[in-house]
Tab-separated table of C-alpha atoms and ligand atoms in Angstrom:
chain	number	residue	atom	x	y	z
F	1	MET	CA	-20.612	-82.664	38.522
F	2	SER	CA	-19.042	-84.278	41.933
F	3	SER	CA	-18.078	-82.513	44.941
F	4	PRO	CA	-14.213	-81.746	45.454
F	5	ALA	CA	-12.707	-83.499	48.660
F	6	PHE	CA	-13.295	-80.124	51.020
F	7	ARG	CA	-16.795	-79.764	50.278
F	8	ASP	CA	-17.880	-83.172	51.044
F	9	ILE	CA	-16.331	-82.555	54.671
F	10	LEU	CA	-17.342	-78.983	55.241
F	11	PRO	CA	-21.321	-77.777	55.807
F	12	PRO	CA	-23.128	-75.137	52.815
F	13	PHE	CA	-21.457	-71.869	52.434
F	14	PRO	CA	-23.744	-69.267	54.677
F	15	GLU	CA	-26.701	-67.958	52.808
F	16	PRO	CA	-28.108	-64.421	53.925
F	17	PRO	CA	-29.247	-62.923	56.061
F	18	LEU	CA	-26.427	-63.534	58.516
F	19	THR	CA	-27.068	-61.368	61.763
F	20	ILE	CA	-24.997	-58.673	62.942
F	21	ALA	CA	-25.281	-55.912	65.496
F	22	VAL	CA	-25.388	-52.447	64.909
F	23	SER	CA	-25.604	-48.861	66.870
F	24	GLU	CA	-29.125	-48.848	67.354
F	25	CYS	CA	-29.622	-44.639	66.137
F	26	LEU	CA	-28.460	-46.394	62.937
F	27	THR	CA	-31.139	-48.004	62.796
F	28	GLY	CA	-33.751	-44.929	62.545
F	29	ALA	CA	-34.311	-45.351	66.333
F	30	PRO	CA	-34.769	-42.039	67.847
F	31	VAL	CA	-31.844	-43.007	70.897
F	32	ARG	CA	-29.389	-39.968	70.574
F	33	TYR	CA	-28.841	-37.669	73.709
F	34	ASP	CA	-30.682	-35.005	71.721
F	35	GLY	CA	-33.796	-37.871	70.959
F	36	GLY	CA	-32.757	-38.080	67.085
F	37	HIS	CA	-30.844	-40.788	64.974
F	38	ARG	CA	-28.370	-41.423	62.073
F	39	ALA	CA	-30.025	-43.149	59.620
F	40	SER	CA	-28.120	-41.579	57.281
F	41	ALA	CA	-24.414	-42.192	58.644
F	42	TRP	CA	-24.005	-45.958	56.832
F	43	PRO	CA	-25.218	-47.416	53.552
F	44	ARG	CA	-28.136	-49.249	54.802
F	45	GLU	CA	-29.794	-50.200	51.310
F	46	ALA	CA	-26.485	-51.718	50.282
F	47	LEU	CA	-26.419	-54.361	53.105
F	48	GLU	CA	-30.278	-54.789	53.665
F	49	HIS	CA	-30.704	-58.112	51.728
F	50	LEU	CA	-27.641	-59.327	53.288
F	51	TYR	CA	-28.280	-59.138	57.002
F	52	GLY	CA	-30.892	-58.991	60.352
F	53	PHE	CA	-29.847	-56.019	62.310
F	54	ARG	CA	-29.684	-56.426	66.248
F	55	PRO	CA	-29.844	-52.910	67.384
F	56	ILE	CA	-27.796	-51.875	70.880
F	57	CYS	CA	-27.631	-48.303	72.423
F	58	PRO	CA	-24.993	-48.887	75.447
F	59	GLU	CA	-25.890	-44.961	76.425
F	60	VAL	CA	-29.295	-45.679	76.605
F	61	GLY	CA	-28.674	-49.475	78.512
F	62	ILE	CA	-26.945	-48.165	80.967
F	63	GLY	CA	-29.754	-46.067	82.152
F	64	LEU	CA	-29.151	-42.054	81.066
F	65	GLY	CA	-32.487	-42.265	79.244
F	66	VAL	CA	-33.259	-39.969	75.801
F	67	PRO	CA	-33.013	-36.908	75.947
F	68	ARG	CA	-30.113	-37.061	78.301
F	69	ALA	CA	-26.934	-35.019	78.929
F	70	SER	CA	-23.973	-35.461	76.142
F	71	ILE	CA	-20.842	-37.124	77.067
F	72	ARG	CA	-17.030	-36.534	75.683
F	73	LEU	CA	-14.034	-38.635	76.163
F	74	VAL	CA	-11.371	-37.031	78.313
F	75	GLY	CA	-8.002	-38.069	79.605
F	76	ALA	CA	-4.956	-39.824	77.954
F	77	PRO	CA	-5.352	-41.942	74.495
F	78	GLY	CA	-4.953	-45.296	76.176
F	79	ALA	CA	-7.157	-44.873	78.962
F	80	PRO	CA	-9.889	-42.604	78.191
F	81	GLN	CA	-13.089	-41.418	80.660
F	82	ALA	CA	-16.074	-40.666	79.166
F	83	VAL	CA	-17.919	-38.066	81.299
F	84	GLY	CA	-20.468	-35.296	80.819
F	85	VAL	CA	-19.563	-32.349	78.655
F	86	GLU	CA	-21.399	-29.458	80.626
F	87	ASP	CA	-21.074	-31.896	83.763
F	88	PRO	CA	-17.214	-33.943	84.457
F	89	SER	CA	-19.047	-35.269	87.538
F	90	LEU	CA	-20.634	-37.543	85.523
F	91	ASP	CA	-18.460	-40.284	84.648
F	92	VAL	CA	-19.760	-43.465	82.732
F	93	THR	CA	-16.759	-44.925	82.224
F	94	GLU	CA	-16.602	-47.973	84.437
F	95	ARG	CA	-20.895	-48.520	83.251
F	96	LEU	CA	-20.014	-48.709	79.819
F	97	ARG	CA	-17.460	-51.078	80.291
F	98	ASP	CA	-19.427	-53.086	82.156
F	99	TYR	CA	-22.363	-52.864	79.601
F	100	ALA	CA	-20.473	-54.296	77.099
F	101	ASN	CA	-19.337	-57.008	79.220
F	102	ALA	CA	-22.826	-57.714	79.610
F	103	ARG	CA	-23.563	-57.870	76.139
F	104	LEU	CA	-20.612	-60.298	74.881
F	105	PRO	CA	-22.523	-63.284	75.351
F	106	GLU	CA	-24.800	-62.906	72.387
F	107	LEU	CA	-22.238	-61.753	70.522
F	108	ASP	CA	-21.390	-65.286	69.961
F	109	GLU	CA	-24.389	-65.542	67.692
F	110	VAL	CA	-23.559	-62.220	65.341
F	111	ASP	CA	-21.429	-62.458	62.538
F	112	GLY	CA	-20.487	-58.461	62.301
F	113	TYR	CA	-20.816	-55.420	63.992
F	114	ILE	CA	-21.420	-51.777	62.631
F	115	PHE	CA	-20.804	-49.100	64.673
F	116	LYS	CA	-21.726	-45.143	64.893
F	117	ALA	CA	-18.666	-43.602	63.923
F	118	ARG	CA	-16.963	-41.041	65.898
F	119	SER	CA	-19.258	-41.770	69.239
F	120	PRO	CA	-17.495	-41.428	72.562
F	121	SER	CA	-19.378	-44.525	73.411
F	122	CYS	CA	-19.590	-46.447	69.818
F	123	GLY	CA	-16.465	-45.301	67.515
F	124	LEU	CA	-14.091	-47.708	66.312
F	125	GLN	CA	-11.276	-45.475	65.622
F	126	GLY	CA	-10.789	-41.511	65.742
F	127	VAL	CA	-13.219	-40.470	68.095
F	128	PRO	CA	-12.374	-36.985	69.656
F	129	LEU	CA	-10.594	-36.645	72.577
F	130	HIS	CA	-9.513	-34.470	75.003
F	131	ALA	CA	-6.865	-34.674	76.943
F	132	GLY	CA	-7.988	-32.384	80.233
F	133	PRO	CA	-11.331	-30.412	80.475
F	134	GLU	CA	-10.493	-27.304	78.735
F	135	ALA	CA	-8.013	-28.958	75.591
F	136	PRO	CA	-9.036	-29.023	71.997
F	137	PRO	CA	-10.520	-32.556	70.720
F	138	ILE	CA	-7.930	-34.907	68.982
F	139	PRO	CA	-9.129	-37.474	66.742
F	140	ALA	CA	-7.438	-40.256	68.574
F	141	GLY	CA	-9.994	-42.008	70.942
F	142	ARG	CA	-12.526	-45.140	70.638
F	143	GLY	CA	-15.595	-45.287	72.330
F	144	LEU	CA	-15.386	-47.012	75.497
F	145	PHE	CA	-18.326	-49.818	74.250
F	146	ALA	CA	-17.045	-50.290	71.110
F	147	ALA	CA	-12.981	-50.539	72.704
F	148	ARG	CA	-14.383	-52.889	74.878
F	149	ILE	CA	-16.285	-55.284	72.345
F	150	ALA	CA	-13.126	-54.861	70.229
F	151	GLU	CA	-10.129	-56.304	72.332
F	152	ALA	CA	-13.001	-59.454	74.073
F	153	ARG	CA	-13.896	-60.250	70.900
F	154	PRO	CA	-10.927	-59.216	68.280
F	155	ARG	CA	-11.846	-61.803	65.345
F	156	LEU	CA	-15.489	-60.551	65.062
F	157	PRO	CA	-15.613	-58.076	61.891
F	158	LEU	CA	-15.941	-54.894	63.006
F	159	GLU	CA	-16.269	-51.539	61.128
F	160	ASP	CA	-17.417	-48.178	61.713
F	161	GLY	CA	-20.540	-47.412	59.701
F	162	GLU	CA	-19.206	-44.391	57.816
F	163	ASN	CA	-16.221	-46.493	56.398
F	164	LEU	CA	-18.973	-48.698	54.557
F	165	PHE	CA	-19.448	-45.975	51.625
F	166	ASP	CA	-15.815	-46.728	50.395
F	167	ALA	CA	-16.596	-49.607	48.112
F	168	GLY	CA	-13.454	-51.584	49.399
F	169	ALA	CA	-14.444	-51.137	52.802
F	170	LEU	CA	-18.264	-52.563	51.990
F	171	GLU	CA	-16.769	-55.287	50.255
F	172	SER	CA	-14.135	-56.212	52.892
F	173	PHE	CA	-16.786	-55.971	55.433
F	174	VAL	CA	-19.247	-58.175	53.970
F	175	THR	CA	-16.679	-61.074	52.871
F	176	ARG	CA	-15.649	-60.904	56.637
F	177	THR	CA	-18.859	-61.631	57.857
F	178	PHE	CA	-19.718	-64.198	55.424
F	179	VAL	CA	-16.282	-66.188	56.196
F	180	HIS	CA	-16.797	-65.587	60.236
F	181	ALA	CA	-20.483	-67.333	59.289
F	182	PHE	CA	-18.540	-70.202	57.707
F	183	TRP	CA	-16.219	-70.556	60.032
F	184	ARG	CA	-18.618	-70.733	62.962
F	185	ARG	CA	-20.470	-73.077	60.712
F	186	THR	CA	-17.490	-75.626	60.271
F	187	ILE	CA	-16.188	-75.755	63.695
F	188	ALA	CA	-19.364	-76.040	65.718
F	189	ASP	CA	-18.851	-79.649	66.236
F	190	GLY	CA	-15.053	-79.068	67.432
F	191	ILE	CA	-11.838	-78.432	64.867
F	192	ASP	CA	-9.852	-80.925	63.413
F	193	ALA	CA	-6.600	-80.970	60.462
F	194	ALA	CA	-8.683	-82.089	58.203
F	195	ARG	CA	-11.356	-80.229	59.043
F	196	LEU	CA	-8.684	-76.986	58.805
F	197	VAL	CA	-7.115	-78.311	55.645
F	198	ALA	CA	-10.495	-78.241	53.799
F	199	PHE	CA	-12.265	-74.622	55.362
F	200	HIS	CA	-8.734	-73.199	53.944
F	201	SER	CA	-8.791	-75.041	50.549
F	202	ALA	CA	-12.399	-73.627	49.990
F	203	CYS	CA	-11.074	-70.271	50.774
F	204	LYS	CA	-8.136	-70.310	48.578
F	205	TYR	CA	-8.624	-67.554	45.734
F	206	LEU	CA	-11.412	-64.762	48.133
F	207	VAL	CA	-7.956	-65.080	50.164
F	208	MET	CA	-5.909	-64.333	47.601
F	209	ALA	CA	-7.999	-61.798	46.282
F	210	HIS	CA	-7.366	-59.443	49.125
F	211	ALA	CA	-4.184	-59.966	49.696
F	212	VAL	CA	-1.150	-62.624	48.456
F	213	PRO	CA	1.163	-62.084	51.477
F	214	GLY	CA	-1.621	-62.878	53.846
F	215	TYR	CA	-2.516	-65.919	51.219
F	216	ARG	CA	1.042	-67.239	51.451
F	217	ARG	CA	1.320	-66.835	55.437
F	218	LEU	CA	-2.223	-68.695	55.676
F	219	GLY	CA	-0.815	-71.540	53.203
F	220	ALA	CA	2.364	-72.094	54.925
F	221	LEU	CA	0.051	-72.215	58.331
F	222	VAL	CA	-1.859	-75.409	57.010
F	223	SER	CA	1.351	-77.153	55.444
F	224	ASP	CA	2.499	-77.913	58.710
F	225	LEU	CA	0.220	-79.238	61.246
F	226	SER	CA	2.814	-81.293	63.481
F	227	GLY	CA	2.319	-78.807	66.170
F	228	ASP	CA	-0.763	-78.111	68.507
F	229	LEU	CA	-3.533	-77.523	66.305
F	230	GLN	CA	-5.517	-75.211	68.842
F	231	THR	CA	-2.071	-72.705	68.680
F	232	ILE	CA	-2.411	-73.227	64.956
F	233	THR	CA	-6.067	-72.580	64.225
F	234	GLN	CA	-6.269	-69.639	66.417
F	235	ARG	CA	-3.132	-67.657	64.331
F	236	TYR	CA	-4.718	-68.986	60.714
F	237	LEU	CA	-8.042	-67.305	62.087
F	238	LYS	CA	-6.923	-64.424	62.857
F	239	THR	CA	-4.311	-64.076	59.976
F	240	LEU	CA	-7.358	-64.835	58.012
F	241	MET	CA	-9.142	-62.086	59.188
F	242	ASP	CA	-6.131	-59.892	59.056
F	243	THR	CA	-5.907	-60.632	55.648
F	244	LEU	CA	-9.365	-60.583	54.955
F	245	ALA	CA	-9.919	-56.861	55.982
F	246	THR	CA	-7.459	-55.826	53.204
F	247	PRO	CA	-9.762	-54.199	50.505
F	248	PRO	CA	-9.120	-56.174	47.246
F	249	THR	CA	-8.471	-54.069	44.138
F	250	ARG	CA	-8.989	-54.234	40.361
F	251	SER	CA	-5.848	-56.247	40.056
F	252	SER	CA	-6.258	-58.236	43.020
F	253	HIS	CA	-9.254	-59.552	42.065
F	254	ALA	CA	-7.787	-60.317	38.016
F	255	ASN	CA	-5.230	-62.032	39.304
F	256	VAL	CA	-7.290	-64.625	40.911
F	257	LEU	CA	-9.750	-64.886	37.638
F	258	GLN	CA	-6.427	-64.985	35.654
F	259	HIS	CA	-5.382	-68.156	38.459
F	260	LEU	CA	-8.993	-69.175	37.317
F	261	GLN	CA	-8.556	-69.310	33.877
F	262	GLY	CA	-5.866	-71.652	34.201
F	263	TYR	CA	-8.901	-74.277	34.748
F	264	VAL	CA	-10.573	-74.481	31.798
F	265	LYS	CA	-7.628	-73.530	29.327
F	266	ARG	CA	-7.712	-77.270	27.919
F	267	THR	CA	-11.119	-76.746	27.475
F	268	LEU	CA	-12.352	-73.835	25.864
F	269	GLY	CA	-11.639	-72.832	22.074
F	270	ALA	CA	-8.586	-70.660	21.265
F	271	GLU	CA	-10.896	-67.665	20.582
F	272	GLN	CA	-12.807	-68.093	24.017
F	273	ARG	CA	-9.641	-68.454	25.846
F	274	ARG	CA	-9.086	-65.120	23.768
F	275	ALA	CA	-12.107	-63.736	25.037
F	276	LEU	CA	-12.669	-64.618	28.486
F	277	ALA	CA	-8.558	-62.855	28.717
F	278	ALA	CA	-9.907	-59.979	26.754
F	279	SER	CA	-12.330	-59.683	29.210
F	280	VAL	CA	-10.446	-60.134	32.744
F	281	GLU	CA	-8.003	-57.404	31.248
F	282	ALA	CA	-10.999	-55.041	30.354
F	283	TYR	CA	-12.261	-55.447	33.979
F	284	ARG	CA	-8.821	-54.113	35.472
F	285	LEU	CA	-8.743	-51.274	33.695
F	286	GLY	CA	-12.229	-50.224	35.002
F	287	LYS	CA	-14.139	-51.132	31.734
F	288	ARG	CA	-16.039	-53.370	32.552
F	289	PRO	CA	-18.152	-54.904	36.287
F	290	LEU	CA	-16.573	-57.712	37.866
F	291	GLU	CA	-20.129	-59.685	38.404
F	292	PRO	CA	-20.717	-60.806	34.735
F	293	LEU	CA	-17.411	-62.420	34.617
F	294	LEU	CA	-17.693	-63.961	37.855
F	295	ASN	CA	-21.070	-65.648	36.246
F	296	ALA	CA	-18.732	-66.397	32.920
F	297	ILE	CA	-15.996	-67.723	34.675
F	298	ARG	CA	-18.699	-69.920	36.602
F	299	GLU	CA	-20.411	-71.198	33.775
F	300	HIS	CA	-16.756	-71.824	32.236
F	301	LEU	CA	-15.496	-73.943	35.201
F	302	ARG	CA	-18.936	-75.818	35.532
F	303	ALA	CA	-18.623	-76.891	31.720
F	304	ALA	CA	-15.102	-78.355	32.433
F	305	GLY	CA	-16.192	-79.970	35.180
F	306	ALA	CA	-13.382	-78.005	37.230
F	307	ASP	CA	-15.096	-79.154	40.590
F	308	TYR	CA	-12.309	-77.580	42.833
F	309	ALA	CA	-12.247	-74.160	41.147
F	310	ALA	CA	-15.885	-74.373	40.519
F	311	SER	CA	-16.347	-74.991	44.350
F	312	GLN	CA	-14.344	-71.930	45.786
F	313	TYR	CA	-16.191	-69.498	48.065
F	314	TYR	CA	-14.524	-66.619	45.857
F	315	LEU	CA	-17.022	-67.751	43.305
F	316	HIS	CA	-20.093	-67.859	45.858
F	317	VAL	CA	-19.682	-65.199	48.531
F	318	PRO	CA	-22.119	-62.376	48.498
F	319	ARG	CA	-21.235	-59.294	46.974
F	320	VAL	CA	-23.192	-55.551	47.623
F	321	ALA	CA	-21.381	-53.379	44.515
F	322	ARG	CA	-19.525	-54.242	41.452
F	323	PHE	CA	-15.627	-52.871	42.881
F	324	GLY	CA	-15.695	-49.841	41.812
F	325	ASP	CA	-18.889	-48.697	41.495
F	326	GLU	CA	-20.307	-45.426	42.706
F	327	MET	CA	-21.904	-45.585	46.657
F	328	PRO	CA	-23.959	-43.024	47.744
F	329	ALA	CA	-22.293	-39.413	49.255
F	330	ARG	CA	-20.664	-39.502	52.453
F	331	GLU	CA	-23.184	-37.826	54.894
F	332	ARG	CA	-21.580	-35.868	58.099
S	401	SF4	S1	-23.501	-43.966	68.696
S	401	SF4	FE1	-24.139	-45.501	70.468
S	401	SF4	S2	-24.821	-45.148	72.450
S	401	SF4	FE2	-24.755	-43.141	70.975
S	401	SF4	S3	-27.100	-42.858	70.242
S	401	SF4	FE3	-25.951	-44.375	68.538
S	401	SF4	S4	-25.869	-46.216	69.531
S	401	SF4	FE4	-26.904	-44.806	71.266
């Protein structure tokens, strides 16, 4: 099978393992304030074959030591401070932000970051926030280290580890990290119109599987490259990552599979076509898993010489679990 034009000007799809950053206590390292860890607070086993983990503990990094006094977020949602629970005069707000700034350069070499949920340093969302020293917590905060990373690296795939017990969120995160890696390789020597169009061509059905409106917006962006290419490229990347943050569903996967079926409708016999369509429908109804169906479609496309469709990243991006598979129970 010859390569379609877009494959000839793009790097190979990235292979595991990618490097991602992770809150160090999630790796099992005893770095929490009480000398413990939270290795069970994310589905590590589902991810180990895909990633090498770069552990970061900001509270140890700013010199608080282990064990240490615990801290919490106090103040307004837009400007909280990280202060000691027992001793409010301990204020590490600036130290956490400075430490995040110091770690930023190395995050240009990773393709994702998994944070410990609800931590006043690392939690991405829903961190307990106290309006004042005596006020009860509301889940409206963001860990100060994580907040600075999210602000400075808005396209880097970020997720609270606990959220990854959800199969859809897990699939979305994994896809975003591999697309991020593919993008970094694609623009390693700069971007031009041909590369942007080729990248979009390779990711077209992958994007469609996540959200059709985003797929349409991205198509519109690359269909008119008469403006400033850097501006268009930034807009493209933001829209791409926002779209991939929507987890795919059985219906959205089935929609893509039906599109791919169109590439083999002339090479399959009537009975094969009916069997394939029935398999897609059975998948959509939750009666069969996705992976064997993807394998079957790949084979049909190769046999048909449908190079463009067979080379779609949708058919090659690593997956950790068939959508709808039961994931490990969430631990608190
Ligand atoms: S949540 Fe963050 S700061 Fe707290 S122990 Fe884990 S890595 Fe360290």
